[in-house]
Amino acid sequence: MEALGAGSVLLTGCDGGLGLGLLKGLLELPTPPRHLFAACLDPQGKVGRVLKGRGGQGVGMSLPCPLTDVTDPNSIRAAVGKVREKVGRAGLNLLINDAGTTRRSTLATETAENMTMVYTTNTIGPLQTSQAFLPLLKEAAEAEGQRGLSCSRAAIVNISSILGSIQAAEAWEERQDVCYRCSKAALNMLTKCLALEYGGSGILCVSVDPGCVTPPLGEGMVIHQGPVTVEESVQGILQLLAQLSADSNGTFWDWRGQSLPW
């Protein structure tokens, strides 16, 4: 497997599920990031135990990040300050926007409250976080010897979902979840916008569907080739990120490394 090679990584949504799995996966890489920032709600909880358990195994600086709320500008600013304090002028190589939420609903039961809450977290959160960390991403992209677009140079990875694909429109009968679908469709458009604006500065921007990560969404449900374990999803995502290049900018992928329709 090709090495990811990102010197510094900020990962949001680390408290559990895929986020915690990605944190473990990054720590277990043959060459882990020198600086790994885990944005989480409870620094003394699961994230703290994982980081403590992995201390001294090739990671220069792994620590909880004060980005407790991706919808709170103050929280984001505090995180930017902490990251800059540690990485200096080397900048931030990789921002993975994984923090997200959902509310189960049907088209008949969907509410403005649900739509607003989910959209604020799943779409506005990644927008605000990406905007705030842009200077640090640019500094990484401009570092001496950096060429082309890659996750090792500078990148924004938005964890999306096949449920946000307008063309695929998968699993409608099993899971309508209008607020979630709309928020991920909007996140995919945000990824395209980021790619158009930031690509010229050497920053790669992509959306990634992690698959229907277990525990399954429902018995017998089949969504885009069925449920996968967190470990399978993480392994696939990290392998994908290591392979992305300039041709991948502004595109949508699944954890298997397959291109997805918008």
CSV table of N, CA, C and O in Angstrom, one decimal, residues 117-167:
chain,number,residue,atom,x,y,z
A,117,MET,N,-30.5,22.1,11.7
A,117,MET,CA,-29.5,21.5,12.6
A,117,MET,C,-28.5,20.6,11.8
A,117,MET,O,-27.3,20.8,12.0
A,118,VAL,N,-29.0,19.7,11.0
A,118,VAL,CA,-28.1,18.8,10.3
A,118,VAL,C,-27.3,19.6,9.2
A,118,VAL,O,-26.1,19.3,9.1
A,119,TYR,N,-27.9,20.5,8.5
A,119,TYR,CA,-27.2,21.3,7.5
A,119,TYR,C,-26.1,22.1,8.2
A,119,TYR,O,-25.0,22.2,7.6
A,120,THR,N,-26.4,22.7,9.3
A,120,THR,CA,-25.4,23.5,10.0
A,120,THR,C,-24.2,22.7,10.4
A,120,THR,O,-23.0,23.2,10.2
A,121,THR,N,-24.4,21.5,10.8
A,121,THR,CA,-23.2,20.6,11.2
A,121,THR,C,-22.5,20.0,10.0
A,121,THR,O,-21.3,20.1,9.9
A,122,ASN,N,-23.3,19.5,9.1
A,122,ASN,CA,-22.7,18.7,8.0
A,122,ASN,C,-22.2,19.5,6.9
A,122,ASN,O,-21.3,19.0,6.1
A,123,THR,N,-22.7,20.7,6.7
A,123,THR,CA,-22.3,21.5,5.5
A,123,THR,C,-21.6,22.8,5.9
A,123,THR,O,-20.5,23.1,5.5
A,124,ILE,N,-22.2,23.6,6.8
A,124,ILE,CA,-21.6,24.8,7.2
A,124,ILE,C,-20.4,24.6,8.1
A,124,ILE,O,-19.4,25.3,8.0
A,125,GLY,N,-20.4,23.5,8.9
A,125,GLY,CA,-19.3,23.2,9.7
A,125,GLY,C,-18.0,23.0,8.9
A,125,GLY,O,-17.0,23.6,9.1
A,126,PRO,N,-18.0,22.1,7.9
A,126,PRO,CA,-16.9,21.9,7.0
A,126,PRO,C,-16.5,23.2,6.3
A,126,PRO,O,-15.3,23.4,6.0
A,127,LEU,N,-17.5,24.0,5.9
A,127,LEU,CA,-17.1,25.3,5.2
A,127,LEU,C,-16.3,26.2,6.1
A,127,LEU,O,-15.3,26.7,5.8
A,128,GLN,N,-16.8,26.4,7.4
A,128,GLN,CA,-16.2,27.3,8.3
A,128,GLN,C,-14.8,26.8,8.7
A,128,GLN,O,-13.8,27.5,8.8
A,129,THR,N,-14.7,25.5,8.9
A,129,THR,CA,-13.4,24.9,9.2
A,129,THR,C,-12.4,25.0,8.1
A,129,THR,O,-11.2,25.4,8.3
A,130,SER,N,-12.8,24.7,6.9
A,130,SER,CA,-11.9,24.9,5.7
A,130,SER,C,-11.5,26.3,5.5
A,130,SER,O,-10.3,26.6,5.2
A,131,GLN,N,-12.4,27.2,5.7
A,131,GLN,CA,-12.0,28.7,5.6
A,131,GLN,C,-11.0,29.1,6.6
A,131,GLN,O,-10.0,29.7,6.3
A,132,ALA,N,-11.2,28.6,7.8
A,132,ALA,CA,-10.3,29.0,8.9
A,132,ALA,C,-8.9,28.4,8.8
A,132,ALA,O,-7.9,29.1,9.1
A,133,PHE,N,-8.8,27.2,8.3
A,133,PHE,CA,-7.5,26.6,8.1
A,133,PHE,C,-6.8,26.8,6.8
A,133,PHE,O,-5.7,26.3,6.6
A,134,LEU,N,-7.5,27.6,5.9
A,134,LEU,CA,-6.9,27.9,4.6
A,134,LEU,C,-5.5,28.4,4.7
A,134,LEU,O,-4.6,28.0,4.0
A,135,PRO,N,-5.2,29.4,5.6
A,135,PRO,CA,-3.8,29.9,5.6
A,135,PRO,C,-2.8,28.8,6.0
A,135,PRO,O,-1.7,28.8,5.4
A,136,LEU,N,-3.1,28.0,6.9
A,136,LEU,CA,-2.2,26.9,7.2
A,136,LEU,C,-2.0,25.9,6.1
A,136,LEU,O,-1.0,25.3,5.9
A,137,LEU,N,-3.1,25.6,5.4
A,137,LEU,CA,-3.1,24.7,4.3
A,137,LEU,C,-2.2,25.3,3.2
A,137,LEU,O,-1.4,24.6,2.5
A,138,LYS,N,-2.4,26.6,2.9
A,138,LYS,CA,-1.5,27.3,1.9
A,138,LYS,C,-0.1,27.2,2.3
A,138,LYS,O,0.8,27.0,1.4
A,139,GLU,N,0.2,27.4,3.5
A,139,GLU,CA,1.6,27.3,4.0
A,139,GLU,C,2.2,26.0,3.7
A,139,GLU,O,3.4,25.9,3.3
A,140,ALA,N,1.5,24.9,4.0
A,140,ALA,CA,1.9,23.6,3.7
A,140,ALA,C,2.1,23.4,2.2
A,140,ALA,O,3.1,22.8,1.7
A,141,ALA,N,1.2,23.9,1.4
A,141,ALA,CA,1.3,23.7,-0.1
A,141,ALA,C,2.5,24.5,-0.7
A,141,ALA,O,3.0,24.0,-1.7
A,142,GLU,N,2.9,25.5,0.0
A,142,GLU,CA,4.0,26.4,-0.5
A,142,GLU,C,5.3,25.9,0.0
A,142,GLU,O,6.3,26.6,-0.3
A,143,ALA,N,5.4,24.9,0.9
A,143,ALA,CA,6.6,24.5,1.4
A,143,ALA,C,7.6,24.0,0.4
A,143,ALA,O,7.2,23.6,-0.7
A,144,GLU,N,8.9,24.2,0.6
A,144,GLU,CA,9.9,23.9,-0.4
A,144,GLU,C,9.8,22.4,-0.8
A,144,GLU,O,9.7,21.5,0.0
A,145,GLY,N,9.9,22.3,-2.1
A,145,GLY,CA,9.9,20.9,-2.7
A,145,GLY,C,8.6,20.3,-3.0
A,145,GLY,O,8.5,19.2,-3.5
A,146,GLN,N,7.5,21.0,-2.6
A,146,GLN,CA,6.2,20.5,-2.9
A,146,GLN,C,5.7,20.7,-4.3
A,146,GLN,O,5.8,21.8,-4.8
A,147,ARG,N,5.2,19.7,-5.0
A,147,ARG,CA,4.8,19.8,-6.3
A,147,ARG,C,3.5,19.0,-6.5
A,147,ARG,O,3.3,18.0,-5.8
A,148,GLY,N,2.7,19.4,-7.5
A,148,GLY,CA,1.4,18.6,-7.8
A,148,GLY,C,0.4,18.8,-6.7
A,148,GLY,O,0.6,19.5,-5.7
A,149,LEU,N,-0.7,18.0,-6.8
A,149,LEU,CA,-1.7,18.0,-5.7
A,149,LEU,C,-1.7,16.6,-5.1
A,149,LEU,O,-1.7,15.6,-5.8
A,150,SER,N,-1.7,16.6,-3.8
A,150,SER,CA,-1.8,15.3,-3.1
A,150,SER,C,-2.2,15.6,-1.6
A,150,SER,O,-2.1,16.7,-1.1
A,151,CYS,N,-2.6,14.5,-0.9
A,151,CYS,CA,-2.9,14.6,0.5
A,151,CYS,C,-1.6,14.8,1.3
A,151,CYS,O,-1.7,15.1,2.5
A,152,SER,N,-0.5,14.4,0.8
A,152,SER,CA,0.8,14.6,1.5
A,152,SER,C,1.2,16.1,1.4
A,152,SER,O,1.9,16.5,2.3
A,153,ARG,N,0.8,16.8,0.4
A,153,ARG,CA,1.1,18.2,0.3
A,153,ARG,C,0.2,19.1,1.0
A,153,ARG,O,0.5,19.7,2.0
A,154,ALA,N,-1.1,19.2,0.6
A,154,ALA,CA,-2.1,20.0,1.2
A,154,ALA,C,-3.5,19.5,0.7
A,154,ALA,O,-3.6,19.5,-0.6
A,155,ALA,N,-4.4,19.2,1.6
A,155,ALA,CA,-5.7,18.7,1.1
A,155,ALA,C,-6.8,18.9,2.1
A,155,ALA,O,-6.5,18.9,3.3
A,156,ILE,N,-8.0,19.0,1.6
A,156,ILE,CA,-9.2,19.0,2.4
A,156,ILE,C,-10.0,17.8,1.9
A,156,ILE,O,-10.4,17.6,0.7
A,157,VAL,N,-10.3,16.9,2.9
A,157,VAL,CA,-11.2,15.7,2.6
A,157,VAL,C,-12.5,15.8,3.4
A,157,VAL,O,-12.5,15.8,4.6
A,158,ASN,N,-13.6,15.9,2.6
A,158,ASN,CA,-14.9,16.0,3.2
A,158,ASN,C,-15.5,14.6,3.3
A,158,ASN,O,-15.7,14.0,2.2
A,159,ILE,N,-15.8,14.1,4.5
A,159,ILE,CA,-16.5,12.7,4.6
A,159,ILE,C,-17.9,12.9,4.3
A,159,ILE,O,-18.7,13.5,5.0
A,160,SER,N,-18.3,12.4,3.1
A,160,SER,CA,-19.7,12.6,2.6
A,160,SER,C,-20.5,11.3,2.7
A,160,SER,O,-20.2,10.5,3.6
A,161,SER,N,-21.4,11.0,1.7
A,161,SER,CA,-22.1,9.8,1.7
A,161,SER,C,-22.7,9.6,0.4
A,161,SER,O,-23.1,10.5,-0.3
A,162,ILE,N,-22.9,8.3,-0.1
A,162,ILE,CA,-23.5,8.0,-1.3
A,162,ILE,C,-25.0,8.5,-1.2
A,162,ILE,O,-25.6,8.7,-2.3
A,163,LEU,N,-25.5,8.6,0.0
A,163,LEU,CA,-26.9,9.1,0.1
A,163,LEU,C,-27.0,10.6,-0.4
A,163,LEU,O,-28.1,11.1,-0.6
A,164,GLY,N,-25.9,11.3,-0.5
A,164,GLY,CA,-25.9,12.6,-1.0
A,164,GLY,C,-25.8,12.7,-2.5
A,164,GLY,O,-25.8,13.8,-3.1
A,165,SER,N,-25.7,11.6,-3.2
A,165,SER,CA,-25.6,11.6,-4.6
A,165,SER,C,-26.9,11.7,-5.3
A,165,SER,O,-27.8,10.9,-5.1
A,166,ILE,N,-27.1,12.8,-6.0
A,166,ILE,CA,-28.4,13.1,-6.7
A,166,ILE,C,-28.6,12.0,-7.8
A,166,ILE,O,-29.8,11.6,-8.0
A,167,GLN,N,-27.6,11.7,-8.5
A,167,GLN,CA,-27.7,10.7,-9.6
A,167,GLN,C,-28.0,9.3,-9.1
A,167,GLN,O,-28.9,8.6,-9.6
